[in-house]
Coordinates of C-alpha atoms in Angstrom, one line a residue:
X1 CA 0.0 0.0 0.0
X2 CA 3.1 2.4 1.1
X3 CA 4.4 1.4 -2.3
X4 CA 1.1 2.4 -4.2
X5 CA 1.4 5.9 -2.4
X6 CA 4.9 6.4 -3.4
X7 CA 4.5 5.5 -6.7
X8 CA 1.4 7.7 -6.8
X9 CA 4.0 10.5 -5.5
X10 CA 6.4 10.0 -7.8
X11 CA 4.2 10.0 -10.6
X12 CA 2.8 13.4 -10.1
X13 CA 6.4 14.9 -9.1
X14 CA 7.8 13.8 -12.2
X15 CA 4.8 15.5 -14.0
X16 CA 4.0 18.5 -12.8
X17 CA 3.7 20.5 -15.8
X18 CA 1.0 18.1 -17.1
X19 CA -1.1 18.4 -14.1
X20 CA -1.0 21.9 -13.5
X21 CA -1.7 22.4 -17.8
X22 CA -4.8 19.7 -16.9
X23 CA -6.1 21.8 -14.4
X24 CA -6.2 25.0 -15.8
X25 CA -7.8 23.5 -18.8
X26 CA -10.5 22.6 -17.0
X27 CA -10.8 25.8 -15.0
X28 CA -10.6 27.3 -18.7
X29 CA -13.3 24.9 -19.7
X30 CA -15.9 25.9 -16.8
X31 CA -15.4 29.4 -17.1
X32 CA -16.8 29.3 -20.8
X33 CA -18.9 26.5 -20.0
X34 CA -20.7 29.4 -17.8
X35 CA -20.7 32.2 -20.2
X36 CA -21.6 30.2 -22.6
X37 CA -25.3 29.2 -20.6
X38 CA -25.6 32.9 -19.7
X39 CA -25.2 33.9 -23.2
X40 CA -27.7 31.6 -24.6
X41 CA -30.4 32.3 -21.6
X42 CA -29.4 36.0 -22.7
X43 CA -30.2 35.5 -26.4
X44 CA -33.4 33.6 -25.2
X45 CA -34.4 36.3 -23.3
X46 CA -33.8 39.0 -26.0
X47 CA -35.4 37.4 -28.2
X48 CA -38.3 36.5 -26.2
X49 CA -38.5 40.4 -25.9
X50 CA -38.0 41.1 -29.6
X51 CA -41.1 38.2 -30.5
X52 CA -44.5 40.1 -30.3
X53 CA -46.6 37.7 -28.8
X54 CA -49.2 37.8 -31.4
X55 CA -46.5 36.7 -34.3
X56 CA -46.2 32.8 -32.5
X57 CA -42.5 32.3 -34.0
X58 CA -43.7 28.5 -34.4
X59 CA -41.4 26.2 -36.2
X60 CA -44.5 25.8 -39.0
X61 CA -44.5 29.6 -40.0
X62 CA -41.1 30.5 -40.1
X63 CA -40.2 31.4 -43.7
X64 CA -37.4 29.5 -45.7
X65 CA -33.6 31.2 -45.6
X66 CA -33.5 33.5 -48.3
X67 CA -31.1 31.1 -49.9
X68 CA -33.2 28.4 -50.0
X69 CA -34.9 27.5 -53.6
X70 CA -38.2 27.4 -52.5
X71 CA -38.3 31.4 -51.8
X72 CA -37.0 31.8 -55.4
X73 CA -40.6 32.7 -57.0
X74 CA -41.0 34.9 -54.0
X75 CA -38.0 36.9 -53.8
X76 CA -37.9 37.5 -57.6
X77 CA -41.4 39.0 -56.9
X78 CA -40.5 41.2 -54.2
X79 CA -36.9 42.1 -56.1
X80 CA -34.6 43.2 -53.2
X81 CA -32.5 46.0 -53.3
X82 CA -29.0 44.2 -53.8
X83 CA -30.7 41.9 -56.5
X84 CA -30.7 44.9 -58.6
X85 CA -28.2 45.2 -61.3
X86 CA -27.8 46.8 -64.2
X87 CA -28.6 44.4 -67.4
X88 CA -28.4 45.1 -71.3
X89 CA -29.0 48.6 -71.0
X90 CA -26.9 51.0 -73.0
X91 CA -25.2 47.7 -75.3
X92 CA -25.2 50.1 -78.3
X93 CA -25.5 48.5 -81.7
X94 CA -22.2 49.0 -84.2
X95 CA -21.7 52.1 -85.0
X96 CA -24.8 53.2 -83.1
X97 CA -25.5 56.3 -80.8
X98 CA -27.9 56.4 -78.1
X99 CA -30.3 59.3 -78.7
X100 CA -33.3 58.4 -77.1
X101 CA -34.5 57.1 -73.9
X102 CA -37.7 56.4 -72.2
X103 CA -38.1 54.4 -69.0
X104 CA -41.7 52.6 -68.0
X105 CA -41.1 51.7 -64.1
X106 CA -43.7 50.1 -61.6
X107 CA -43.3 51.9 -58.1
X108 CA -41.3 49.9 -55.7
X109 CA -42.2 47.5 -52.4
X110 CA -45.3 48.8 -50.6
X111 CA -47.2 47.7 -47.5
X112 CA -50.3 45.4 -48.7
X113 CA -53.2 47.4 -49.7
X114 CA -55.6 46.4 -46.7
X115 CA -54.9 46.4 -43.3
X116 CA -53.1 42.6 -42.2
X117 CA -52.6 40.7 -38.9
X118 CA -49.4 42.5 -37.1
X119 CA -49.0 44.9 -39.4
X120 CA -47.6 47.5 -37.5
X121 CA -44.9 45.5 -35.9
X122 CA -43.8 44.2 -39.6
X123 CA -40.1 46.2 -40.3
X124 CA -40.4 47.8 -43.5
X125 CA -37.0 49.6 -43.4
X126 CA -34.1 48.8 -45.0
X127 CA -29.8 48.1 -44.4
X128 CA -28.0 51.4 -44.6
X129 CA -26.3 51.7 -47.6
X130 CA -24.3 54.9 -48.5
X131 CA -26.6 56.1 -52.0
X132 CA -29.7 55.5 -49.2
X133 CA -28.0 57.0 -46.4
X134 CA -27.1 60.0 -48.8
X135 CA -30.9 60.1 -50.8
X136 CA -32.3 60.3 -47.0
X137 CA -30.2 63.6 -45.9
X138 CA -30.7 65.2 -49.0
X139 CA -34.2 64.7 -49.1
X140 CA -34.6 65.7 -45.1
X141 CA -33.1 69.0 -46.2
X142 CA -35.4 69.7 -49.2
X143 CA -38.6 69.9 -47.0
X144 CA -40.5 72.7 -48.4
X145 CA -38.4 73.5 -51.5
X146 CA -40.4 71.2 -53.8
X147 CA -43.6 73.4 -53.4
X148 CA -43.6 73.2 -57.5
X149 CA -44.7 70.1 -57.6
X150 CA -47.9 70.2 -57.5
X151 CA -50.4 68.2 -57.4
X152 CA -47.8 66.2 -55.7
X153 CA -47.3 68.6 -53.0
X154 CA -49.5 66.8 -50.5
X155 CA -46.8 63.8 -50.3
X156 CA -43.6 63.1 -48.4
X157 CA -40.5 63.4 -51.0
X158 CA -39.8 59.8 -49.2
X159 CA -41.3 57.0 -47.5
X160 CA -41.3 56.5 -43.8
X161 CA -38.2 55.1 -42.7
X162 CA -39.9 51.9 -40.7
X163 CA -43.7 51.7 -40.7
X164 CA -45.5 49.6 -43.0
X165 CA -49.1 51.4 -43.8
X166 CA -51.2 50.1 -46.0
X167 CA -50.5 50.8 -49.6
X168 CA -47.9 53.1 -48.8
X169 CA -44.2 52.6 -49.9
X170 CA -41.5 52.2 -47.8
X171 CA -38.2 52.3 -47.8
X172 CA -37.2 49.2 -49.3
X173 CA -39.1 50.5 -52.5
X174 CA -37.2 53.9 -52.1
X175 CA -34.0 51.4 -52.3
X176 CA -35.0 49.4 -54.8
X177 CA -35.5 52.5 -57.2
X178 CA -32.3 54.0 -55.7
X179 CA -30.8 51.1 -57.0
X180 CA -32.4 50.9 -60.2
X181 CA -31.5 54.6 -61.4
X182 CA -28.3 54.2 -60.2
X183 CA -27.6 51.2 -62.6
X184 CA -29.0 53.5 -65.4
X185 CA -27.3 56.3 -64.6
X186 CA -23.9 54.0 -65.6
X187 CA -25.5 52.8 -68.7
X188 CA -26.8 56.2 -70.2
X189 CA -24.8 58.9 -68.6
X190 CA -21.3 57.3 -67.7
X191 CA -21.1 55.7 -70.8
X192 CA -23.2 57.4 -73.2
X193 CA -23.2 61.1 -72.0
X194 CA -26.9 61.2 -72.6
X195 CA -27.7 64.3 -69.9
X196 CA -24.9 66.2 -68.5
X197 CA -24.2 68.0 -64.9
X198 CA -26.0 71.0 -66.3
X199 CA -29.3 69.3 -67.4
X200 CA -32.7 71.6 -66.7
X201 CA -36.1 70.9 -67.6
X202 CA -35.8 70.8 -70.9
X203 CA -34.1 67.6 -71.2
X204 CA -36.3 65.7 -69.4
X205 CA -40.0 64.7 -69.2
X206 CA -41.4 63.0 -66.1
X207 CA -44.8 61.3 -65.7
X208 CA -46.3 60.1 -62.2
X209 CA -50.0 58.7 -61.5
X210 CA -51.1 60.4 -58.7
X211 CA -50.1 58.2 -56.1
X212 CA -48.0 58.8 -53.1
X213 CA -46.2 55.7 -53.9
X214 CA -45.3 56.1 -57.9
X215 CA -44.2 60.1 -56.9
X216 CA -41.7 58.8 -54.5
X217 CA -40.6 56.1 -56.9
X218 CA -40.2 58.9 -59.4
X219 CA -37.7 61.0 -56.9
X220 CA -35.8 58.1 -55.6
X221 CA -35.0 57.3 -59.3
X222 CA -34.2 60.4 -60.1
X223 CA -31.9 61.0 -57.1
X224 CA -30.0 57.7 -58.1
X225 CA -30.4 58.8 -62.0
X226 CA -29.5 62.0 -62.6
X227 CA -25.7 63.5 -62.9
X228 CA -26.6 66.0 -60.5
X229 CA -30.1 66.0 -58.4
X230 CA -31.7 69.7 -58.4
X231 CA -35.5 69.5 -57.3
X232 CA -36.2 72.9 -58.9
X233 CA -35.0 71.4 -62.1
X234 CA -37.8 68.5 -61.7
X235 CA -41.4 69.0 -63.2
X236 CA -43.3 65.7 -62.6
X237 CA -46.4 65.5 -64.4
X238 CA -49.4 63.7 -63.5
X239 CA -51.3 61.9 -65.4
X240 CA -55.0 61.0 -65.6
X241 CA -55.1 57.8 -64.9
X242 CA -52.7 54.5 -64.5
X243 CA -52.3 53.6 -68.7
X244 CA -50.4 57.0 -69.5
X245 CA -53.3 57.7 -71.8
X246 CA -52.1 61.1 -71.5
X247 CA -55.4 62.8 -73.7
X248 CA -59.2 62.5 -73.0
X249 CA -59.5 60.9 -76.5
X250 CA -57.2 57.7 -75.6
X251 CA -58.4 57.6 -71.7
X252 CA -62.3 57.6 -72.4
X253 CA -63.1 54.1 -73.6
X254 CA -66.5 52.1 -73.4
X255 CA -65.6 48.9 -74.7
X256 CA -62.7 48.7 -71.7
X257 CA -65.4 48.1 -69.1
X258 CA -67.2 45.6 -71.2
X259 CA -64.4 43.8 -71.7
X260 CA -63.5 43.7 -68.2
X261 CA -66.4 42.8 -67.3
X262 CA -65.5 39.4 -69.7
X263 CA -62.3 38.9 -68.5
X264 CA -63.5 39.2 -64.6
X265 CA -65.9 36.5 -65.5
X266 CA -63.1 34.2 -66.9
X267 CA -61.3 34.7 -63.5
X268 CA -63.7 33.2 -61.8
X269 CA -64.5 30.6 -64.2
X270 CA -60.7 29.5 -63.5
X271 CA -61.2 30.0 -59.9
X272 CA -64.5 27.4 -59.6
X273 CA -62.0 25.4 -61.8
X274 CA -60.0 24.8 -58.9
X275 CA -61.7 24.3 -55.7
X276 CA -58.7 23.6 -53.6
X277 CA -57.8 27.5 -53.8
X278 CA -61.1 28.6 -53.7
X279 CA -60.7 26.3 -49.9
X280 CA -57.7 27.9 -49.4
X281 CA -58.6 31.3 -49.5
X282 CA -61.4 30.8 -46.8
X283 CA -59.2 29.0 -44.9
X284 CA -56.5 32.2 -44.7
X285 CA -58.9 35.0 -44.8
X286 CA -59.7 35.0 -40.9
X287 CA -55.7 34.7 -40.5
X288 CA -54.7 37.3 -42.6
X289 CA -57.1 40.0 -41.8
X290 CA -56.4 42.7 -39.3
X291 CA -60.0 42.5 -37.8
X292 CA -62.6 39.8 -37.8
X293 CA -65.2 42.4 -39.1
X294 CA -63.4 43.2 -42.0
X295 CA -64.2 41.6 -45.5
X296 CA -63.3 38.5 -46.2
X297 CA -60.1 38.4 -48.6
X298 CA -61.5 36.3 -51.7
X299 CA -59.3 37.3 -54.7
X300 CA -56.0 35.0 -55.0
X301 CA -54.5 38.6 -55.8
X302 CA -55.6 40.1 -53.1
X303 CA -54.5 37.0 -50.9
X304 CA -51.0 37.1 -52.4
X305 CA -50.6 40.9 -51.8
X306 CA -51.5 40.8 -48.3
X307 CA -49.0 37.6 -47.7
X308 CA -46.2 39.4 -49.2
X309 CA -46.2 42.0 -47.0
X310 CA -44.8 39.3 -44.5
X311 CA -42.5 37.5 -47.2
X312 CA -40.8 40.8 -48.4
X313 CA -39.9 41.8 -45.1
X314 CA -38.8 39.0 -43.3
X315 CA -41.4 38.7 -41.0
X316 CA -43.4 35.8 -39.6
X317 CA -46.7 34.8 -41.7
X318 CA -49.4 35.6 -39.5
X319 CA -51.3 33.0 -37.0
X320 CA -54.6 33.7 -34.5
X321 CA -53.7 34.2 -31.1
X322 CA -53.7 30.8 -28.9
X323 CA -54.3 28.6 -31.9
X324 CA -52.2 26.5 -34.1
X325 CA -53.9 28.3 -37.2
X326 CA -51.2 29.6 -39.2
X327 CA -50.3 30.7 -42.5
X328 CA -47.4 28.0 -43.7
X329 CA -45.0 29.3 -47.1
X330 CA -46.2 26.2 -48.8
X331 CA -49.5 28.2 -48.5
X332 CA -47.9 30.9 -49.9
X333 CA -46.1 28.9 -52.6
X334 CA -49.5 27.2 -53.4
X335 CA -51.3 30.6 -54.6
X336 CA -48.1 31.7 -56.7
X337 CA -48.4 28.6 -58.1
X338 CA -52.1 29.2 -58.7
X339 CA -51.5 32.8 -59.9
X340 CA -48.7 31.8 -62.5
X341 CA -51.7 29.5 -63.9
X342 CA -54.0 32.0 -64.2
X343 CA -51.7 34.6 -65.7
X344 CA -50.7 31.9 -68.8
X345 CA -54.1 31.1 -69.0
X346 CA -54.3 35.0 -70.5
X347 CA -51.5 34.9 -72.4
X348 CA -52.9 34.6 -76.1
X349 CA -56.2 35.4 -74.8
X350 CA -58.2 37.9 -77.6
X351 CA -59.5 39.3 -75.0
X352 CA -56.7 40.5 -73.0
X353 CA -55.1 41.2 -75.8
X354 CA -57.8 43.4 -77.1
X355 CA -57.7 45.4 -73.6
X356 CA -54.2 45.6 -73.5
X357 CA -54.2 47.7 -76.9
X358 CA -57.1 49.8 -76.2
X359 CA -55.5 50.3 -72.7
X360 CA -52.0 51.1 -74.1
X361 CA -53.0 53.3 -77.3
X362 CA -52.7 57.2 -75.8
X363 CA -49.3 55.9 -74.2
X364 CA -47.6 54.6 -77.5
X365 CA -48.9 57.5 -79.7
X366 CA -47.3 59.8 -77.1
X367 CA -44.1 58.1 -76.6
X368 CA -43.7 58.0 -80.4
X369 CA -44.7 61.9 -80.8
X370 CA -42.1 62.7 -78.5
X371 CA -39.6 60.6 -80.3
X372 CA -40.4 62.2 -83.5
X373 CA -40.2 65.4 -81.7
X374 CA -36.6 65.0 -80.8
X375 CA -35.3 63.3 -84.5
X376 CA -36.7 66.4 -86.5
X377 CA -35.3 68.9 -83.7
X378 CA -38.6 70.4 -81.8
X379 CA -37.7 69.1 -78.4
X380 CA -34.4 68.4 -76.7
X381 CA -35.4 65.7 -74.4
X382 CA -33.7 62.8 -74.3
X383 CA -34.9 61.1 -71.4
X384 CA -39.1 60.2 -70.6
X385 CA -40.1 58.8 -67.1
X386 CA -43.3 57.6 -66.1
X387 CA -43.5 56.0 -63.0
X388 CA -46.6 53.8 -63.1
X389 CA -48.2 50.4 -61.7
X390 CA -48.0 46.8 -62.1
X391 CA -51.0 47.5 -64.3
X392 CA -49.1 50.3 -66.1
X393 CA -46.6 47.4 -67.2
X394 CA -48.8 44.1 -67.2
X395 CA -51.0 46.2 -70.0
X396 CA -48.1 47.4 -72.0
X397 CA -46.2 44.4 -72.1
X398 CA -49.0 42.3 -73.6
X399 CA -49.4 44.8 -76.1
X400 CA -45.3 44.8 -76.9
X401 CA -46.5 40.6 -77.1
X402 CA -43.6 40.4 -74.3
X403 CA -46.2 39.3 -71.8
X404 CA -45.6 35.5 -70.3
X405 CA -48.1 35.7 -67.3
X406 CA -45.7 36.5 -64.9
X407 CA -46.7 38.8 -62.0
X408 CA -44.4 42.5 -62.5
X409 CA -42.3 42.3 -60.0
X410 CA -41.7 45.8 -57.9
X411 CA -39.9 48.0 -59.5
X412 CA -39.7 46.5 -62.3
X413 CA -38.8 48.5 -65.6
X414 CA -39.3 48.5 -69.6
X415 CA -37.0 50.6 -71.5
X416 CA -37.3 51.7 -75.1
X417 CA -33.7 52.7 -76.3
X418 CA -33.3 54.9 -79.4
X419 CA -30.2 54.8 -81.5
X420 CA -29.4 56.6 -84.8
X421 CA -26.6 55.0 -86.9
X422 CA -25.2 55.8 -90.3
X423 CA -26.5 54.0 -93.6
X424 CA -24.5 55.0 -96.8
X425 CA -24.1 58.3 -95.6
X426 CA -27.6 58.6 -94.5
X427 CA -29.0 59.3 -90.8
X428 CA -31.5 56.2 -89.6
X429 CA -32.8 55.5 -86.2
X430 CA -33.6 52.2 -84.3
X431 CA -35.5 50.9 -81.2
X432 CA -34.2 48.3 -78.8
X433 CA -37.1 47.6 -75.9
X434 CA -35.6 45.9 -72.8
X435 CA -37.6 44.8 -69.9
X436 CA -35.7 44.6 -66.5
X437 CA -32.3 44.2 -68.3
X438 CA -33.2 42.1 -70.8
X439 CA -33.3 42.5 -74.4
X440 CA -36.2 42.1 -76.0
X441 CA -36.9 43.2 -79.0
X442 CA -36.7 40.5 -81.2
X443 CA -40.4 39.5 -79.2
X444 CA -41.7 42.4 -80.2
X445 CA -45.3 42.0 -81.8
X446 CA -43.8 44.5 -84.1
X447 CA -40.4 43.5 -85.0
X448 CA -41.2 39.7 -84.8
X449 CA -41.7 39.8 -88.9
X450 CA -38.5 42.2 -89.3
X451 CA -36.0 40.0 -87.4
X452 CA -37.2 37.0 -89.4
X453 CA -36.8 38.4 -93.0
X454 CA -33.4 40.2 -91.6
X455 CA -32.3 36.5 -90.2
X456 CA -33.0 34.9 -93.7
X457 CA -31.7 37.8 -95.8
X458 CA -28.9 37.7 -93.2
X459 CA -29.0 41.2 -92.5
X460 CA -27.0 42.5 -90.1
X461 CA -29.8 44.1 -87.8
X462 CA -30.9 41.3 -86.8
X463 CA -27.0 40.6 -85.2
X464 CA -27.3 43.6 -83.5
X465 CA -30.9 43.6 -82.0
X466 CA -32.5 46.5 -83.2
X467 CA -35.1 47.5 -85.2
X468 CA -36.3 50.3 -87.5
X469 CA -38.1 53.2 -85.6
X470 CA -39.7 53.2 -88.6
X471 CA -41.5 49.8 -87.8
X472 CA -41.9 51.1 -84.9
X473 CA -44.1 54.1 -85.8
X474 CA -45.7 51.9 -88.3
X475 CA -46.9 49.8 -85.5
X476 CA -48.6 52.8 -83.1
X477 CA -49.8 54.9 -85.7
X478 CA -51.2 52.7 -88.8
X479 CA -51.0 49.2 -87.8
X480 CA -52.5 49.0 -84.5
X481 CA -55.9 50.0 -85.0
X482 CA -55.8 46.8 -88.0
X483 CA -55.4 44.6 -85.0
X484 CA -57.6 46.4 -82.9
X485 CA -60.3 45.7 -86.9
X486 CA -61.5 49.0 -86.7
X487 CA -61.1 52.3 -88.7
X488 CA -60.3 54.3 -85.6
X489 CA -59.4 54.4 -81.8
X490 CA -62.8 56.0 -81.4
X491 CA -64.3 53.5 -83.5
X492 CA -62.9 50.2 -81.7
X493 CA -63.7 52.0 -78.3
X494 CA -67.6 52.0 -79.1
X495 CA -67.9 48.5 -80.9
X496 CA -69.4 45.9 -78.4
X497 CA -73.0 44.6 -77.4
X498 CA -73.3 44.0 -73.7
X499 CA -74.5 40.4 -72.5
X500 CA -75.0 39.3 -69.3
X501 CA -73.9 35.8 -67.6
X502 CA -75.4 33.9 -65.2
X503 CA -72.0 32.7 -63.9
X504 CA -71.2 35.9 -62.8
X505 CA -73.8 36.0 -60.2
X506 CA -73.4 32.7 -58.8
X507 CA -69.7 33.0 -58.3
X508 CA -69.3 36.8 -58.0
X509 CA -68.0 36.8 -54.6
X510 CA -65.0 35.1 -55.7
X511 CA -63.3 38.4 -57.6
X512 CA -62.6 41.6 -56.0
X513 CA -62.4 44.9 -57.7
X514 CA -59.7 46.3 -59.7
X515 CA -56.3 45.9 -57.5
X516 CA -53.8 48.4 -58.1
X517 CA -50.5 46.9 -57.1

């Protein structure tokens, strides 16, 4: 036993440096054994404080990361800020000079239309960037000086930095536009010179709806846009109504209502088609609303733009207090599924088709005027804004024949790019249409037939991806009241016999009115 002892002894003497190392180790080890349980009941706390208790950050209606595929479809939709890059804008054919440029945008990320569960502790503001942290002090310092702009005067020059009210932007859409004029401003004035420092009035032309949300779109484009922002320099004018229509001649239309009225009853017809949505909708509505009283949200649309207003910002989807009743993302996934459906279902529709050109009419033969203006030397603007709707764009890209169903994402963009170019010795001008950095043209319903003849006569245009303005004009001025088979706008406006539909009774509760988003 003495023996064991000594040996014991000896051990340890002959090893001290191990023990003493082993023991601080494992004084080491508790001490961030300990901070590491304080920490994590500290986290749990904190974020026990941060959680509203009406959100229920259940496992169930958590969204996906933001990596994840299935948010794909969704975050393409909402279009975050940092997702926003400059695409084939400003690729100048051979030779070519950019003359011309007008820009079609839909205002950016907004708070749903109606009033949802939770809204006002949804975060609708935005990461500090430097162009945002600059557009925000500049704008703070031009309270009062844009008096001008009337009848915008009633509206902020920006969004509120972190409320979400109902159909008002927020700063995420001032971001996304920051963004969007910013990659512009690269394309057309770095590398094609098309305004300089000392721009005025002249050189511009700006359109607006009269919407608090498409003014501020306007001003956070232009603040990313131009060489040099001056708000006394800026004239936005509004127009009558969401199409750009721009005269009473173009923006009063009969037929339009009629033939809303048809395509409102194929809606629902596709809706009864599909009786699982129809379930699902009743099944969300007492989730999603802000009050019990209010109406019942029936409209995959309307469903879609009230769940977004959780998906774009991060937040929780909604659930009813002490329930499990929750709004899942496969919920969410489900009607974009549905609504994708829908829209290809309208693709080739005559219908649609026939709205989209009675709808888009006024804006083509203005944008045209103004580019004939500029060639023969009666105006010197070079630049066009109008800062619009997803049904400024949805319209106007089924009558380019661009339209695949899609929903317009926010702040999406179509551009129409105008180059001249030299052809033996002789001045011609041509269009390229690009629609949130792509290039287009060749869909064009009006340069389809072009590029094909210019492919099999190997023509160089069609390398290049452009096409005459004169097709162009063609197009707006001659050949679209052909399509439209009547002698004039007025004509096609007041051809239609009204019928009614029993349908539309039995299943009218299923479509909501018209849904500006």
């Amino acid at each position: 036993m003495i023996d064991n002892k000594f040996s014991v002894m000896k051990f340890i003497s002959r090893h001290k440096l191990l023990f003493v190392c082993l023991i601080v180790a494992w004084i080491i080890g508790m001490i961030i054994t300990v901070m590491l349980i304080s920490r994590s009941t500290h986290t749990k706390m904190k974020l026990q404080r941060m959680s509203h208790p009406l959100i229920h950050p259940l496992q169930h209606n958590r969204l996906p990361p933001a990596s994840s595929f299935k948010m794909v479809k969704a975050l393409r939709y909402c279009n975050p800020p940092a997702d926003i890059a400059l695409g084939q804008e400003g690729k100048a054919p051979v030779n070519g000079s950019l003359e011309f440029v007008a820009v079609v945008i839909r205002h950016g990320d907004r708070a749903p239309l109606r009033p949802i569960r939770n809204q006002s502790i949804i975060s609708c503001g935005t990461q500090n960037s430097p162009l945002l942290l600059k557009y925000l002090k500049t704008l703070k310092h031009l309270r009062g000086s844009a008096k001008h702009l009337f009848p915008f005067t009633t509206f902020p020059l920006y969004p509120a930095e972190k409320h979400c009210t109902s159909s008002q932007m927020t700063l995420v859409g001032a971001h996304q536009h920051l963004m969007v004029g910013h990659a512009l401003q690269r394309a057309y004035i770095d590398d094609h010179a098309l305004l300089d420092k000392n721009w005025t009035s002249d050189h511009i032309k700006l359109y607006s709806t009269i919407y608090s949300r498409t003014f501020q779109s306007a001003v956070a484009f232009l603040f990313g846009f131009l060489p040099s922002f001056n708000i006394t320099n800026i004239k936005i004018i509004p127009s009558p109504d969401t199409r750009f229509c721009m005269t009473e001649y173009y923006c009063k239309c009969p037929l339009l209502e009629h033939l809303q009225t048809l395509m409102d009853k194929k809606m629902r017809r596709l809706l009864h088609s599909h009786p699982a949505v129809v379930h699902l909708l009743q099944r969300l509505s007492p989730i999603v609303k802000s009050n019990p009283n209010h109406s019942d949200i029936t409209a995959p649309l309307a469903m879609f733009d009230s769940l977004m207003g959780y998906v774009c910002h991060g937040s929780h989807l909604p659930c009813i207090p002490g329930t499990s009743d929750c709004v899942t993302f496969e919920h969410v996934r489900n009607l974009i599924a549905y609504l994708d459906w829908e829209g290809r279902q309208f693709v080739r529709d005559s219908t649609h088709t026939k709205t989209a050109l009675l709808k888009m009419q006024g804006f083509f033969i203005h944008l045209v005027n103004n580019m004939k203006n500029f060639i023969n030397g009666k105006s010197a603007a070079r630049f066009m804004l109008y800062s619009g709707h997803d049904v400024t764009l949805e319209p106007l890209s089924t009558a380019l024949g661009i339209d695949d169903g899609s929903m317009i994402p926010y702040a999406s963009r179509i551009i129409f790019e105008m180059y001249s170019h030299a052809v033996n010795n002789n001045i011609q001008y041509a269009l390229k249409v690009l629609y949130n950095g792509k290039d287009v043209t060749k869909y064009t319903s009006f340069c389809k037939l072009y590029f094909k003849d210019s492919f099999k006569k190997l023509d160089r245009a069609s390398e290049y991806g452009i096409c005459p303005f004169e097709t162009f004009r063609k197009f707006v001025e001659e050949e679209y009241i052909l399509a439209l088979r009547a002698t004039s706008f007025a004509a096609a406006c007041n051809s239609f016999h009204v019928t009614s539909d029993p349908f539309d009774v039995k299943y009218s509760s299923y479509v909501e009115g018209s849904y500006k988003i």
